[in-house]
């Protein structure tokens, strides 16, 4: 049985493979197995741990995650690598989660800050606009 088939057959094998990724190195079989598993947590872990990971094939899995934090964390990785984060941003903005919108604007390279600011203005609680101002001000100071 090939390594990819074994990984698809047992989720624990995926966990083990992701844990050993640094020691064993990158594998296209691992990427295929993670995509086949369709698990957002595995997809994020692969993206985070492997610079060689093909993020475009992992993004559809991430977009199906009910956990918005995984979407955000994946966006951080994708933005750092110069990828387009617009579909991930759509999910965060459409969620109405003001806290994650603030973090997205402040921490994700390629975020549309104006769009997020407008979405925050539409929320009933104005505290998120203040948080956004503070985060962006802090980001400017750290540069």
mmCIF file with all atom_site columns, C-alpha atoms in Angstrom:
data_model
loop_
_atom_site.group_PDB
_atom_site.id
_atom_site.type_symbol
_atom_site.label_atom_id
_atom_site.label_alt_id
_atom_site.label_comp_id
_atom_site.label_asym_id
_atom_site.label_entity_id
_atom_site.label_seq_id
_atom_site.pdbx_PDB_ins_code
_atom_site.Cartn_x
_atom_site.Cartn_y
_atom_site.Cartn_z
_atom_site.occupancy
_atom_site.B_iso_or_equiv
_atom_site.pdbx_formal_charge
_atom_site.auth_seq_id
_atom_site.auth_comp_id
_atom_site.auth_asym_id
_atom_site.auth_atom_id
_atom_site.pdbx_PDB_model_num
ATOM 1   C CA . UNK A 1 1   ? 0.000   0.000  0.000  1.00 0.00 ? 1   UNK A CA 1
ATOM 2   C CA . UNK A 1 2   ? 1.410   3.398  -0.939 1.00 0.00 ? 2   UNK A CA 1
ATOM 3   C CA . UNK A 1 3   ? 2.157   6.002  1.712  1.00 0.00 ? 3   UNK A CA 1
ATOM 4   C CA . UNK A 1 4   ? -0.686  8.209  0.413  1.00 0.00 ? 4   UNK A CA 1
ATOM 5   C CA . UNK A 1 5   ? -3.213  5.351  0.593  1.00 0.00 ? 5   UNK A CA 1
ATOM 6   C CA . UNK A 1 6   ? -2.114  4.500  4.114  1.00 0.00 ? 6   UNK A CA 1
ATOM 7   C CA . UNK A 1 7   ? -2.477  8.118  5.145  1.00 0.00 ? 7   UNK A CA 1
ATOM 8   C CA . UNK A 1 8   ? -5.983  8.320  3.666  1.00 0.00 ? 8   UNK A CA 1
ATOM 9   C CA . UNK A 1 9   ? -6.993  5.129  5.413  1.00 0.00 ? 9   UNK A CA 1
ATOM 10  C CA . UNK A 1 10  ? -6.091  6.206  8.932  1.00 0.00 ? 10  UNK A CA 1
ATOM 11  C CA . UNK A 1 11  ? -6.575  9.746  10.250 1.00 0.00 ? 11  UNK A CA 1
ATOM 12  C CA . UNK A 1 12  ? -4.061  9.056  13.001 1.00 0.00 ? 12  UNK A CA 1
ATOM 13  C CA . UNK A 1 13  ? -1.498  8.437  10.264 1.00 0.00 ? 13  UNK A CA 1
ATOM 14  C CA . UNK A 1 14  ? -2.218  11.936 8.958  1.00 0.00 ? 14  UNK A CA 1
ATOM 15  C CA . UNK A 1 15  ? -1.609  13.373 12.415 1.00 0.00 ? 15  UNK A CA 1
ATOM 16  C CA . UNK A 1 16  ? 1.623   11.433 12.725 1.00 0.00 ? 16  UNK A CA 1
ATOM 17  C CA . UNK A 1 17  ? 2.752   12.450 9.251  1.00 0.00 ? 17  UNK A CA 1
ATOM 18  C CA . UNK A 1 18  ? 2.087   16.105 9.967  1.00 0.00 ? 18  UNK A CA 1
ATOM 19  C CA . UNK A 1 19  ? 3.983   15.860 13.247 1.00 0.00 ? 19  UNK A CA 1
ATOM 20  C CA . UNK A 1 20  ? 6.974   14.292 11.497 1.00 0.00 ? 20  UNK A CA 1
ATOM 21  C CA . UNK A 1 21  ? 6.890   16.669 8.540  1.00 0.00 ? 21  UNK A CA 1
ATOM 22  C CA . UNK A 1 22  ? 9.865   18.672 9.795  1.00 0.00 ? 22  UNK A CA 1
ATOM 23  C CA . UNK A 1 23  ? 11.988  15.548 10.216 1.00 0.00 ? 23  UNK A CA 1
ATOM 24  C CA . UNK A 1 24  ? 10.923  13.672 7.080  1.00 0.00 ? 24  UNK A CA 1
ATOM 25  C CA . UNK A 1 25  ? 10.579  16.569 4.690  1.00 0.00 ? 25  UNK A CA 1
ATOM 26  C CA . UNK A 1 26  ? 7.921   17.539 2.189  1.00 0.00 ? 26  UNK A CA 1
ATOM 27  C CA . UNK A 1 27  ? 5.910   15.017 0.207  1.00 0.00 ? 27  UNK A CA 1
ATOM 28  C CA . UNK A 1 28  ? 3.386   15.442 -2.603 1.00 0.00 ? 28  UNK A CA 1
ATOM 29  C CA . UNK A 1 29  ? 1.741   12.283 -1.264 1.00 0.00 ? 29  UNK A CA 1
ATOM 30  C CA . UNK A 1 30  ? 1.162   14.046 2.039  1.00 0.00 ? 30  UNK A CA 1
ATOM 31  C CA . UNK A 1 31  ? -0.463  17.009 0.272  1.00 0.00 ? 31  UNK A CA 1
ATOM 32  C CA . UNK A 1 32  ? -2.737  14.657 -1.687 1.00 0.00 ? 32  UNK A CA 1
ATOM 33  C CA . UNK A 1 33  ? -3.658  12.721 1.452  1.00 0.00 ? 33  UNK A CA 1
ATOM 34  C CA . UNK A 1 34  ? -4.553  15.891 3.351  1.00 0.00 ? 34  UNK A CA 1
ATOM 35  C CA . UNK A 1 35  ? -6.679  17.139 0.452  1.00 0.00 ? 35  UNK A CA 1
ATOM 36  C CA . UNK A 1 36  ? -8.382  13.740 0.190  1.00 0.00 ? 36  UNK A CA 1
ATOM 37  C CA . UNK A 1 37  ? -9.106  13.742 3.933  1.00 0.00 ? 37  UNK A CA 1
ATOM 38  C CA . UNK A 1 38  ? -10.906 17.075 3.558  1.00 0.00 ? 38  UNK A CA 1
ATOM 39  C CA . UNK A 1 39  ? -10.251 18.029 7.175  1.00 0.00 ? 39  UNK A CA 1
ATOM 40  C CA . UNK A 1 40  ? -9.792  21.794 7.731  1.00 0.00 ? 40  UNK A CA 1
ATOM 41  C CA . UNK A 1 41  ? -7.546  21.325 10.760 1.00 0.00 ? 41  UNK A CA 1
ATOM 42  C CA . UNK A 1 42  ? -5.196  19.016 8.819  1.00 0.00 ? 42  UNK A CA 1
ATOM 43  C CA . UNK A 1 43  ? -5.239  21.417 5.869  1.00 0.00 ? 43  UNK A CA 1
ATOM 44  C CA . UNK A 1 44  ? -4.290  24.345 8.101  1.00 0.00 ? 44  UNK A CA 1
ATOM 45  C CA . UNK A 1 45  ? -1.566  22.348 9.846  1.00 0.00 ? 45  UNK A CA 1
ATOM 46  C CA . UNK A 1 46  ? -0.026  21.357 6.526  1.00 0.00 ? 46  UNK A CA 1
ATOM 47  C CA . UNK A 1 47  ? -0.121  24.971 5.306  1.00 0.00 ? 47  UNK A CA 1
ATOM 48  C CA . UNK A 1 48  ? 1.430   26.200 8.534  1.00 0.00 ? 48  UNK A CA 1
ATOM 49  C CA . UNK A 1 49  ? 4.168   23.589 8.763  1.00 0.00 ? 49  UNK A CA 1
ATOM 50  C CA . UNK A 1 50  ? 5.135   23.165 5.108  1.00 0.00 ? 50  UNK A CA 1
ATOM 51  C CA . UNK A 1 51  ? 6.237   26.158 3.044  1.00 0.00 ? 51  UNK A CA 1
ATOM 52  C CA . UNK A 1 52  ? 5.926   23.879 -0.006 1.00 0.00 ? 52  UNK A CA 1
ATOM 53  C CA . UNK A 1 53  ? 2.221   23.260 0.603  1.00 0.00 ? 53  UNK A CA 1
ATOM 54  C CA . UNK A 1 54  ? 0.046   24.220 -2.342 1.00 0.00 ? 54  UNK A CA 1
ATOM 55  C CA . UNK A 1 55  ? -2.308  26.637 -0.606 1.00 0.00 ? 55  UNK A CA 1
ATOM 56  C CA . UNK A 1 56  ? -4.820  26.952 -3.446 1.00 0.00 ? 56  UNK A CA 1
ATOM 57  C CA . UNK A 1 57  ? -5.740  23.270 -3.156 1.00 0.00 ? 57  UNK A CA 1
ATOM 58  C CA . UNK A 1 58  ? -6.092  23.561 0.618  1.00 0.00 ? 58  UNK A CA 1
ATOM 59  C CA . UNK A 1 59  ? -8.219  26.732 0.627  1.00 0.00 ? 59  UNK A CA 1
ATOM 60  C CA . UNK A 1 60  ? -11.522 25.088 -0.437 1.00 0.00 ? 60  UNK A CA 1
ATOM 61  C CA . UNK A 1 61  ? -11.214 22.757 2.541  1.00 0.00 ? 61  UNK A CA 1
ATOM 62  C CA . UNK A 1 62  ? -10.525 25.682 4.853  1.00 0.00 ? 62  UNK A CA 1
ATOM 63  C CA . UNK A 1 63  ? -13.511 27.593 3.488  1.00 0.00 ? 63  UNK A CA 1
ATOM 64  C CA . UNK A 1 64  ? -15.795 24.751 4.591  1.00 0.00 ? 64  UNK A CA 1
ATOM 65  C CA . UNK A 1 65  ? -14.612 24.925 8.187  1.00 0.00 ? 65  UNK A CA 1
ATOM 66  C CA . UNK A 1 66  ? -17.203 25.907 10.777 1.00 0.00 ? 66  UNK A CA 1
ATOM 67  C CA . UNK A 1 67  ? -14.289 27.184 12.906 1.00 0.00 ? 67  UNK A CA 1
ATOM 68  C CA . UNK A 1 68  ? -13.616 30.782 11.866 1.00 0.00 ? 68  UNK A CA 1
ATOM 69  C CA . UNK A 1 69  ? -10.316 30.750 13.725 1.00 0.00 ? 69  UNK A CA 1
ATOM 70  C CA . UNK A 1 70  ? -8.978  28.154 11.272 1.00 0.00 ? 70  UNK A CA 1
ATOM 71  C CA . UNK A 1 71  ? -10.060 30.419 8.403  1.00 0.00 ? 71  UNK A CA 1
ATOM 72  C CA . UNK A 1 72  ? -8.263  33.351 10.020 1.00 0.00 ? 72  UNK A CA 1
ATOM 73  C CA . UNK A 1 73  ? -5.105  31.367 10.821 1.00 0.00 ? 73  UNK A CA 1
ATOM 74  C CA . UNK A 1 74  ? -4.940  30.028 7.260  1.00 0.00 ? 74  UNK A CA 1
ATOM 75  C CA . UNK A 1 75  ? -5.359  33.586 5.941  1.00 0.00 ? 75  UNK A CA 1
ATOM 76  C CA . UNK A 1 76  ? -2.357  34.684 8.007  1.00 0.00 ? 76  UNK A CA 1
ATOM 77  C CA . UNK A 1 77  ? -0.237  31.954 6.415  1.00 0.00 ? 77  UNK A CA 1
ATOM 78  C CA . UNK A 1 78  ? -1.540  32.627 2.916  1.00 0.00 ? 78  UNK A CA 1
ATOM 79  C CA . UNK A 1 79  ? -1.067  36.387 3.257  1.00 0.00 ? 79  UNK A CA 1
ATOM 80  C CA . UNK A 1 80  ? 2.508   35.945 4.511  1.00 0.00 ? 80  UNK A CA 1
ATOM 81  C CA . UNK A 1 81  ? 3.234   33.929 1.373  1.00 0.00 ? 81  UNK A CA 1
ATOM 82  C CA . UNK A 1 82  ? 1.772   36.595 -0.894 1.00 0.00 ? 82  UNK A CA 1
ATOM 83  C CA . UNK A 1 83  ? -1.453  34.769 -1.719 1.00 0.00 ? 83  UNK A CA 1
ATOM 84  C CA . UNK A 1 84  ? -4.873  36.222 -2.399 1.00 0.00 ? 84  UNK A CA 1
ATOM 85  C CA . UNK A 1 85  ? -6.880  36.274 0.830  1.00 0.00 ? 85  UNK A CA 1
ATOM 86  C CA . UNK A 1 86  ? -10.100 37.755 -0.547 1.00 0.00 ? 86  UNK A CA 1
ATOM 87  C CA . UNK A 1 87  ? -12.251 34.607 -0.298 1.00 0.00 ? 87  UNK A CA 1
ATOM 88  C CA . UNK A 1 88  ? -11.063 34.034 3.259  1.00 0.00 ? 88  UNK A CA 1
ATOM 89  C CA . UNK A 1 89  ? -11.823 37.672 4.033  1.00 0.00 ? 89  UNK A CA 1
ATOM 90  C CA . UNK A 1 90  ? -15.330 37.192 2.621  1.00 0.00 ? 90  UNK A CA 1
ATOM 91  C CA . UNK A 1 91  ? -16.000 34.430 5.151  1.00 0.00 ? 91  UNK A CA 1
ATOM 92  C CA . UNK A 1 92  ? -14.761 36.526 8.072  1.00 0.00 ? 92  UNK A CA 1
ATOM 93  C CA . UNK A 1 93  ? -16.691 39.654 7.042  1.00 0.00 ? 93  UNK A CA 1
ATOM 94  C CA . UNK A 1 94  ? -19.867 37.694 6.329  1.00 0.00 ? 94  UNK A CA 1
ATOM 95  C CA . UNK A 1 95  ? -19.640 36.076 9.764  1.00 0.00 ? 95  UNK A CA 1
ATOM 96  C CA . UNK A 1 96  ? -20.215 39.415 11.463 1.00 0.00 ? 96  UNK A CA 1
ATOM 97  C CA . UNK A 1 97  ? -17.538 38.576 14.047 1.00 0.00 ? 97  UNK A CA 1
ATOM 98  C CA . UNK A 1 98  ? -16.123 42.013 14.832 1.00 0.00 ? 98  UNK A CA 1
ATOM 99  C CA . UNK A 1 99  ? -13.176 40.675 16.805 1.00 0.00 ? 99  UNK A CA 1
ATOM 100 C CA . UNK A 1 100 ? -11.978 38.460 13.971 1.00 0.00 ? 100 UNK A CA 1
ATOM 101 C CA . UNK A 1 101 ? -12.514 41.268 11.463 1.00 0.00 ? 101 UNK A CA 1
ATOM 102 C CA . UNK A 1 102 ? -10.217 43.484 13.534 1.00 0.00 ? 102 UNK A CA 1
ATOM 103 C CA . UNK A 1 103 ? -7.584  40.766 13.732 1.00 0.00 ? 103 UNK A CA 1
ATOM 104 C CA . UNK A 1 104 ? -7.893  40.064 10.006 1.00 0.00 ? 104 UNK A CA 1
ATOM 105 C CA . UNK A 1 105 ? -7.365  43.716 9.112  1.00 0.00 ? 105 UNK A CA 1
ATOM 106 C CA . UNK A 1 106 ? -4.418  44.041 11.467 1.00 0.00 ? 106 UNK A CA 1
ATOM 107 C CA . UNK A 1 107 ? -2.647  40.716 10.959 1.00 0.00 ? 107 UNK A CA 1
ATOM 108 C CA . UNK A 1 108 ? -3.345  39.424 7.451  1.00 0.00 ? 108 UNK A CA 1
ATOM 109 C CA . UNK A 1 109 ? -1.147  40.708 4.648  1.00 0.00 ? 109 UNK A CA 1
ATOM 110 C CA . UNK A 1 110 ? -3.351  41.664 1.731  1.00 0.00 ? 110 UNK A CA 1
ATOM 111 C CA . UNK A 1 111 ? -6.460  42.354 3.816  1.00 0.00 ? 111 UNK A CA 1
ATOM 112 C CA . UNK A 1 112 ? -8.809  45.030 2.479  1.00 0.00 ? 112 UNK A CA 1
ATOM 113 C CA . UNK A 1 113 ? -8.769  47.257 5.562  1.00 0.00 ? 113 UNK A CA 1
ATOM 114 C CA . UNK A 1 114 ? -11.273 49.747 4.108  1.00 0.00 ? 114 UNK A CA 1
ATOM 115 C CA . UNK A 1 115 ? -13.771 46.973 3.402  1.00 0.00 ? 115 UNK A CA 1
ATOM 116 C CA . UNK A 1 116 ? -13.370 45.593 6.905  1.00 0.00 ? 116 UNK A CA 1
ATOM 117 C CA . UNK A 1 117 ? -13.723 49.055 8.434  1.00 0.00 ? 117 UNK A CA 1
ATOM 118 C CA . UNK A 1 118 ? -16.982 49.532 6.522  1.00 0.00 ? 118 UNK A CA 1
ATOM 119 C CA . UNK A 1 119 ? -18.236 46.151 7.740  1.00 0.00 ? 119 UNK A CA 1
ATOM 120 C CA . UNK A 1 120 ? -17.377 47.129 11.307 1.00 0.00 ? 120 UNK A CA 1
ATOM 121 C CA . UNK A 1 121 ? -19.321 50.380 10.909 1.00 0.00 ? 121 UNK A CA 1
ATOM 122 C CA . UNK A 1 122 ? -22.398 48.288 10.110 1.00 0.00 ? 122 UNK A CA 1
ATOM 123 C CA . UNK A 1 123 ? -22.177 46.442 13.433 1.00 0.00 ? 123 UNK A CA 1
ATOM 124 C CA . UNK A 1 124 ? -24.263 47.761 16.324 1.00 0.00 ? 124 UNK A CA 1
ATOM 125 C CA . UNK A 1 125 ? -21.304 47.800 18.731 1.00 0.00 ? 125 UNK A CA 1
ATOM 126 C CA . UNK A 1 126 ? -18.797 50.554 17.910 1.00 0.00 ? 126 UNK A CA 1
ATOM 127 C CA . UNK A 1 127 ? -16.088 49.111 20.159 1.00 0.00 ? 127 UNK A CA 1
ATOM 128 C CA . UNK A 1 128 ? -14.702 47.139 17.220 1.00 0.00 ? 128 UNK A CA 1
ATOM 129 C CA . UNK A 1 129 ? -13.951 50.344 15.303 1.00 0.00 ? 129 UNK A CA 1
ATOM 130 C CA . UNK A 1 130 ? -11.962 51.589 18.298 1.00 0.00 ? 130 UNK A CA 1
ATOM 131 C CA . UNK A 1 131 ? -10.137 48.258 18.458 1.00 0.00 ? 131 UNK A CA 1
ATOM 132 C CA . UNK A 1 132 ? -9.345  48.494 14.747 1.00 0.00 ? 132 UNK A CA 1
ATOM 133 C CA . UNK A 1 133 ? -7.932  51.989 15.182 1.00 0.00 ? 133 UNK A CA 1
ATOM 134 C CA . UNK A 1 134 ? -5.768  50.798 18.073 1.00 0.00 ? 134 UNK A CA 1
ATOM 135 C CA . UNK A 1 135 ? -4.530  47.730 16.184 1.00 0.00 ? 135 UNK A CA 1
ATOM 136 C CA . UNK A 1 136 ? -3.675  49.702 13.053 1.00 0.00 ? 136 UNK A CA 1
ATOM 137 C CA . UNK A 1 137 ? -1.967  52.420 15.096 1.00 0.00 ? 137 UNK A CA 1
ATOM 138 C CA . UNK A 1 138 ? 0.035   49.777 16.945 1.00 0.00 ? 138 UNK A CA 1
ATOM 139 C CA . UNK A 1 139 ? 0.992   48.134 13.643 1.00 0.00 ? 139 UNK A CA 1
ATOM 140 C CA . UNK A 1 140 ? 2.319   51.462 12.337 1.00 0.00 ? 140 UNK A CA 1
ATOM 141 C CA . UNK A 1 141 ? 4.424   51.939 15.456 1.00 0.00 ? 141 UNK A CA 1
ATOM 142 C CA . UNK A 1 142 ? 5.976   48.493 15.143 1.00 0.00 ? 142 UNK A CA 1
ATOM 143 C CA . UNK A 1 143 ? 7.192   49.125 11.587 1.00 0.00 ? 143 UNK A CA 1
#
